[in-house]
């Protein structure tokens, strides 16, 4: 697994998730200005939008979008319980908060 | 509603309301004049809502989750964008608490060193 990241960008969340899970990945730094990896590759050829994070999975395919990558990491390391959910019985109370804020 | 909906809710909230809604316009050096004050005013309701949720809670969900990894990452950006969290003490306390977790502190300190190296690289270019 390879994680394309830029320093202190939103890809930091994936590094945090991996460290919390005790997981491992090869971290490949992308310069946000030049859009080149620090080992010299043209990142726009890897991912035309030039955005991080981007995860290269073990089968070679690419997964983009922070929320998707974070859930992938959580699912890959289930013992770390990084996607533990609220008790759904509390959902009505949560929805009341939403209504009070005029969000739903 | 499936169990993962609650996690999805927070990941979407952080991604759309905070990451793209609040911080990206503040980081955008080419944003038209007036964008930043407008963004800050518009984001107050989002920060009020988040502050209310975090009041009396340790994490977004029942325990540390990837949503906390994402939220503490975007809250790091309050410093460079000069967003003052003083009106939202539950968010400010949450940020300090999460940043103190060993895995989070390690990730932040490693990436901050890389960020400083990036600045040096750009100045030299």
mmCIF file of C-alpha atoms in Angstrom:
data_model
loop_
_atom_site.group_PDB
_atom_site.id
_atom_site.type_symbol
_atom_site.label_atom_id
_atom_site.label_comp_id
_atom_site.label_asym_id
_atom_site.label_seq_id
_atom_site.Cartn_x
_atom_site.Cartn_y
_atom_site.Cartn_z
ATOM 1 C CA UNK A 1 0.000 0.000 0.000
ATOM 2 C CA UNK A 2 1.358 3.421 -0.953
ATOM 3 C CA UNK A 3 0.039 6.735 0.305
ATOM 4 C CA UNK A 4 0.637 9.844 -1.774
ATOM 5 C CA UNK A 5 0.629 12.806 0.591
ATOM 6 C CA UNK A 6 1.709 16.420 1.021
ATOM 7 C CA UNK A 7 3.069 17.710 4.311
ATOM 8 C CA UNK A 8 0.353 18.957 6.704
ATOM 9 C CA UNK A 9 -2.328 18.597 3.996
ATOM 10 C CA UNK A 10 -5.539 16.646 4.557
ATOM 11 C CA UNK A 11 -3.600 13.468 3.786
ATOM 12 C CA UNK A 12 -2.241 13.820 7.334
ATOM 13 C CA UNK A 13 -5.514 12.195 8.459
ATOM 14 C CA UNK A 14 -4.552 8.986 6.632
ATOM 15 C CA UNK A 15 -1.128 8.937 8.286
ATOM 16 C CA UNK A 16 -2.799 9.441 11.677
ATOM 17 C CA UNK A 17 -5.227 6.590 10.965
ATOM 18 C CA UNK A 18 -2.354 4.295 9.921
ATOM 19 C CA UNK A 19 -0.309 5.149 13.017
ATOM 20 C CA UNK A 20 -3.344 4.671 15.271
ATOM 21 C CA UNK A 21 -3.942 1.263 13.634
ATOM 22 C CA UNK A 22 -0.292 0.239 13.791
ATOM 23 C CA UNK A 23 -0.542 -0.181 10.016
ATOM 24 C CA UNK A 24 2.125 0.229 7.418
ATOM 25 C CA UNK A 25 2.395 1.992 4.094
ATOM 26 C CA UNK A 26 5.031 3.492 1.860
ATOM 27 C CA UNK A 27 4.621 7.271 2.102
ATOM 28 C CA UNK A 28 5.322 9.151 -1.140
ATOM 29 C CA UNK A 29 5.545 12.920 -0.743
ATOM 30 C CA UNK A 30 4.033 15.173 -3.406
ATOM 31 C CA UNK A 31 5.143 18.798 -3.642
ATOM 32 C CA UNK A 32 1.865 20.760 -3.778
ATOM 33 C CA UNK A 33 3.422 23.536 -5.877
ATOM 34 C CA UNK A 34 5.348 21.587 -8.504
ATOM 35 C CA UNK A 35 2.985 18.573 -8.478
ATOM 36 C CA UNK A 36 5.984 16.271 -8.579
ATOM 37 C CA UNK A 37 6.774 13.550 -6.125
ATOM 38 C CA UNK A 38 9.977 14.030 -4.168
ATOM 39 C CA UNK A 39 11.447 11.085 -6.079
ATOM 40 C CA UNK A 40 10.876 13.025 -9.307
ATOM 41 C CA UNK A 41 7.679 11.598 -10.832
ATOM 42 C CA UNK A 42 5.046 13.794 -12.491
ATOM 43 C CA UNK A 43 2.140 13.416 -10.069
ATOM 44 C CA UNK A 44 -0.389 14.729 -12.599
ATOM 45 C CA UNK A 45 0.347 11.631 -14.685
ATOM 46 C CA UNK A 46 -0.492 9.469 -11.687
ATOM 47 C CA UNK A 47 -3.599 11.452 -10.678
ATOM 48 C CA UNK A 48 -4.712 14.169 -13.133
ATOM 49 C CA UNK A 49 -6.387 16.268 -10.407
ATOM 50 C CA UNK A 50 -3.088 16.485 -8.550
ATOM 51 C CA UNK A 51 -4.818 16.120 -5.200
ATOM 52 C CA UNK A 52 -3.763 14.196 -2.120
ATOM 53 C CA UNK A 53 -4.352 11.819 -0.445
ATOM 54 C CA UNK A 54 -4.214 9.031 -2.986
ATOM 55 C CA UNK A 55 -3.815 5.418 -1.990
ATOM 56 C CA UNK A 56 -2.296 2.759 -4.217
ATOM 57 C CA UNK A 57 -3.754 -0.539 -3.124
ATOM 58 C CA UNK A 58 -1.933 -3.867 -3.167
ATOM 59 C CA UNK A 59 -3.557 -4.777 -6.505
ATOM 60 C CA UNK A 60 -2.105 -1.591 -8.030
ATOM 61 C CA UNK A 61 -5.411 0.261 -8.292
ATOM 62 C CA UNK A 62 -5.800 3.808 -6.992
ATOM 63 C CA UNK A 63 -8.263 5.070 -4.392
ATOM 64 C CA UNK A 64 -8.846 8.812 -4.101
ATOM 65 C CA UNK A 65 -10.906 11.027 -1.769
ATOM 66 C CA UNK A 66 -10.034 11.410 1.881
ATOM 67 C CA UNK A 67 -13.299 10.031 3.293
ATOM 68 C CA UNK A 68 -13.028 6.880 1.144
ATOM 69 C CA UNK A 69 -9.358 6.325 1.996
ATOM 70 C CA UNK A 70 -9.998 6.740 5.725
ATOM 71 C CA UNK A 71 -12.802 4.183 5.627
ATOM 72 C CA UNK A 72 -10.596 1.827 3.611
ATOM 73 C CA UNK A 73 -7.865 2.064 6.268
ATOM 74 C CA UNK A 74 -10.418 1.499 9.049
ATOM 75 C CA UNK A 75 -11.738 -1.599 7.249
ATOM 76 C CA UNK A 76 -8.236 -2.930 6.566
ATOM 77 C CA UNK A 77 -7.331 -2.818 10.264
ATOM 78 C CA UNK A 78 -10.589 -3.859 11.973
ATOM 79 C CA UNK A 79 -8.874 -4.609 15.296
ATOM 80 C CA UNK A 80 -8.014 -0.925 15.686
ATOM 81 C CA UNK A 81 -11.761 -0.140 15.692
ATOM 82 C CA UNK A 82 -11.303 3.149 13.886
ATOM 83 C CA UNK A 83 -14.866 3.115 12.596
ATOM 84 C CA UNK A 84 -16.728 2.405 15.816
ATOM 85 C CA UNK A 85 -20.214 3.820 15.575
ATOM 86 C CA UNK A 86 -22.553 5.516 17.961
ATOM 87 C CA UNK A 87 -25.356 3.454 19.377
ATOM 88 C CA UNK A 88 -28.112 4.069 16.836
ATOM 89 C CA UNK A 89 -30.657 4.286 19.656
ATOM 90 C CA UNK A 90 -29.263 7.736 20.211
ATOM 91 C CA UNK A 91 -30.067 8.787 16.670
ATOM 92 C CA UNK A 92 -33.382 10.509 17.558
ATOM 93 C CA UNK A 93 -31.572 12.751 20.070
ATOM 94 C CA UNK A 94 -28.937 13.586 17.481
ATOM 95 C CA UNK A 95 -31.588 14.437 14.924
ATOM 96 C CA UNK A 96 -33.264 16.774 17.426
ATOM 97 C CA UNK A 97 -29.983 18.719 17.534
ATOM 98 C CA UNK A 98 -30.051 18.938 13.753
ATOM 99 C CA UNK A 99 -33.602 20.290 13.757
ATOM 100 C CA UNK A 100 -32.753 22.838 16.417
ATOM 101 C CA UNK A 101 -29.935 24.138 14.227
ATOM 102 C CA UNK A 102 -32.186 24.246 11.201
ATOM 103 C CA UNK A 103 -29.971 21.763 9.363
ATOM 104 C CA UNK A 104 -32.603 19.064 8.787
ATOM 105 C CA UNK B 1 -30.174 3.978 8.481
ATOM 106 C CA UNK B 2 -27.138 1.709 8.440
ATOM 107 C CA UNK B 3 -24.519 1.769 11.202
ATOM 108 C CA UNK B 4 -21.915 3.439 9.022
ATOM 109 C CA UNK B 5 -24.221 6.401 8.383
ATOM 110 C CA UNK B 6 -23.072 8.187 11.543
ATOM 111 C CA UNK B 7 -19.408 7.932 10.568
ATOM 112 C CA UNK B 8 -20.307 9.006 7.033
ATOM 113 C CA UNK B 9 -22.204 11.993 8.429
ATOM 114 C CA UNK B 10 -19.132 13.328 10.207
ATOM 115 C CA UNK B 11 -16.709 12.586 7.384
ATOM 116 C CA UNK B 12 -19.006 14.524 5.024
ATOM 117 C CA UNK B 13 -19.471 17.369 7.496
ATOM 118 C CA UNK B 14 -15.707 17.771 7.932
ATOM 119 C CA UNK B 15 -15.060 17.434 4.194
ATOM 120 C CA UNK B 16 -17.725 19.818 2.946
ATOM 121 C CA UNK B 17 -18.545 22.289 5.721
ATOM 122 C CA UNK B 18 -15.066 22.690 7.220
ATOM 123 C CA UNK B 19 -12.401 21.535 4.752
ATOM 124 C CA UNK B 20 -13.936 22.897 1.535
ATOM 125 C CA UNK B 21 -16.417 25.388 3.016
ATOM 126 C CA UNK B 22 -14.228 27.129 5.582
ATOM 127 C CA UNK B 23 -10.529 26.438 5.076
ATOM 128 C CA UNK B 24 -10.082 26.228 1.293
ATOM 129 C CA UNK B 25 -11.420 29.798 0.722
ATOM 130 C CA UNK B 26 -9.195 31.034 3.587
ATOM 131 C CA UNK B 27 -6.125 29.369 2.045
ATOM 132 C CA UNK B 28 -6.942 30.598 -1.470
ATOM 133 C CA UNK B 29 -4.492 33.400 -2.232
ATOM 134 C CA UNK B 30 -6.418 34.307 -5.390
ATOM 135 C CA UNK B 31 -9.821 34.559 -3.704
ATOM 136 C CA UNK B 32 -11.627 37.838 -4.482
ATOM 137 C CA UNK B 33 -11.668 40.526 -1.827
ATOM 138 C CA UNK B 34 -14.398 39.965 0.738
ATOM 139 C CA UNK B 35 -14.251 36.171 0.400
ATOM 140 C CA UNK B 36 -12.509 35.622 3.727
ATOM 141 C CA UNK B 37 -14.790 37.704 5.989
ATOM 142 C CA UNK B 38 -17.815 36.219 4.232
ATOM 143 C CA UNK B 39 -16.468 32.686 4.723
ATOM 144 C CA UNK B 40 -15.826 33.320 8.418
ATOM 145 C CA UNK B 41 -19.341 34.675 8.988
ATOM 146 C CA UNK B 42 -20.915 31.791 7.098
ATOM 147 C CA UNK B 43 -18.880 29.224 9.028
ATOM 148 C CA UNK B 44 -20.008 30.411 12.448
ATOM 149 C CA UNK B 45 -23.134 28.220 12.354
ATOM 150 C CA UNK B 46 -21.001 25.187 11.414
ATOM 151 C CA UNK B 47 -18.571 25.825 14.253
ATOM 152 C CA UNK B 48 -21.471 26.448 16.676
ATOM 153 C CA UNK B 49 -22.970 23.120 15.654
ATOM 154 C CA UNK B 50 -19.670 21.248 16.045
ATOM 155 C CA UNK B 51 -18.971 22.950 19.381
ATOM 156 C CA UNK B 52 -22.396 21.837 20.626
ATOM 157 C CA UNK B 53 -21.742 18.243 19.583
ATOM 158 C CA UNK B 54 -18.301 18.138 21.204
ATOM 159 C CA UNK B 55 -19.457 19.681 24.481
ATOM 160 C CA UNK B 56 -19.171 16.910 27.054
ATOM 161 C CA UNK B 57 -17.839 14.423 24.483
ATOM 162 C CA UNK B 58 -14.327 13.085 24.049
ATOM 163 C CA UNK B 59 -14.669 12.071 20.391
ATOM 164 C CA UNK B 60 -17.025 12.626 17.456
ATOM 165 C CA UNK B 61 -18.340 9.062 17.894
ATOM 166 C CA UNK B 62 -18.119 6.775 20.917
ATOM 167 C CA UNK B 63 -14.371 6.318 20.639
ATOM 168 C CA UNK B 64 -11.504 7.538 18.493
ATOM 169 C CA UNK B 65 -12.362 7.028 14.833
ATOM 170 C CA UNK B 66 -11.054 8.047 11.425
ATOM 171 C CA UNK B 67 -13.451 11.014 11.649
ATOM 172 C CA UNK B 68 -11.343 12.321 14.558
ATOM 173 C CA UNK B 69 -8.205 11.807 12.438
ATOM 174 C CA UNK B 70 -9.773 14.000 9.754
ATOM 175 C CA UNK B 71 -11.182 16.625 12.135
ATOM 176 C CA UNK B 72 -7.931 17.159 14.033
ATOM 177 C CA UNK B 73 -6.146 17.437 10.664
ATOM 178 C CA UNK B 74 -8.361 20.284 9.444
ATOM 179 C CA UNK B 75 -8.305 21.957 12.866
ATOM 180 C CA UNK B 76 -4.502 22.179 12.466
ATOM 181 C CA UNK B 77 -5.243 24.718 9.742
ATOM 182 C CA UNK B 78 -6.794 27.205 12.192
ATOM 183 C CA UNK B 79 -3.227 28.360 12.903
ATOM 184 C CA UNK B 80 -2.055 29.280 9.366
ATOM 185 C CA UNK B 81 -5.504 30.693 8.485
ATOM 186 C CA UNK B 82 -5.698 32.576 11.809
ATOM 187 C CA UNK B 83 -9.119 31.262 12.771
ATOM 188 C CA UNK B 84 -9.530 32.032 16.469
ATOM 189 C CA UNK B 85 -11.332 29.155 18.214
ATOM 190 C CA UNK B 86 -11.869 31.140 21.443
ATOM 191 C CA UNK B 87 -15.661 31.395 20.829
ATOM 192 C CA UNK B 88 -15.786 27.587 20.503
ATOM 193 C CA UNK B 89 -14.012 26.217 23.616
ATOM 194 C CA UNK B 90 -15.228 22.630 23.150
ATOM 195 C CA UNK B 91 -13.570 22.522 19.706
ATOM 196 C CA UNK B 92 -10.387 24.110 21.068
ATOM 197 C CA UNK B 93 -10.202 21.612 23.969
ATOM 198 C CA UNK B 94 -10.961 18.717 21.606
ATOM 199 C CA UNK B 95 -8.123 19.776 19.304
ATOM 200 C CA UNK B 96 -5.622 19.872 22.180
ATOM 201 C CA UNK B 97 -6.833 16.503 23.505
ATOM 202 C CA UNK B 98 -6.653 14.718 20.144
ATOM 203 C CA UNK B 99 -3.285 16.282 19.229
ATOM 204 C CA UNK B 100 -1.857 14.868 22.481
ATOM 205 C CA UNK B 101 -2.564 11.244 21.473
ATOM 206 C CA UNK B 102 0.819 9.558 20.817
ATOM 207 C CA UNK B 103 0.006 8.429 17.248
ATOM 208 C CA UNK B 104 -1.436 11.838 16.359
ATOM 209 C CA UNK B 105 1.468 13.762 17.934
ATOM 210 C CA UNK B 106 3.970 11.553 16.058
ATOM 211 C CA UNK B 107 2.197 12.066 12.709
ATOM 212 C CA UNK B 108 1.942 15.832 13.185
ATOM 213 C CA UNK B 109 5.555 16.304 14.276
ATOM 214 C CA UNK B 110 6.867 14.214 11.354
ATOM 215 C CA UNK B 111 4.770 16.066 8.797
ATOM 216 C CA UNK B 112 5.521 19.464 10.305
ATOM 217 C CA UNK B 113 9.253 18.762 9.786
ATOM 218 C CA UNK B 114 8.502 17.823 6.160
ATOM 219 C CA UNK B 115 6.436 21.004 5.787
ATOM 220 C CA UNK B 116 9.345 23.128 6.995
ATOM 221 C CA UNK B 117 11.637 21.335 4.534
ATOM 222 C CA UNK B 118 9.105 22.105 1.789
ATOM 223 C CA UNK B 119 9.203 25.828 2.643
ATOM 224 C CA UNK B 120 13.010 25.806 2.491
ATOM 225 C CA UNK B 121 12.828 24.012 -0.883
ATOM 226 C CA UNK B 122 10.378 26.582 -2.270
ATOM 227 C CA UNK B 123 12.467 29.515 -1.060
ATOM 228 C CA UNK B 124 15.532 28.029 -2.740
ATOM 229 C CA UNK B 125 13.691 27.434 -6.050
#
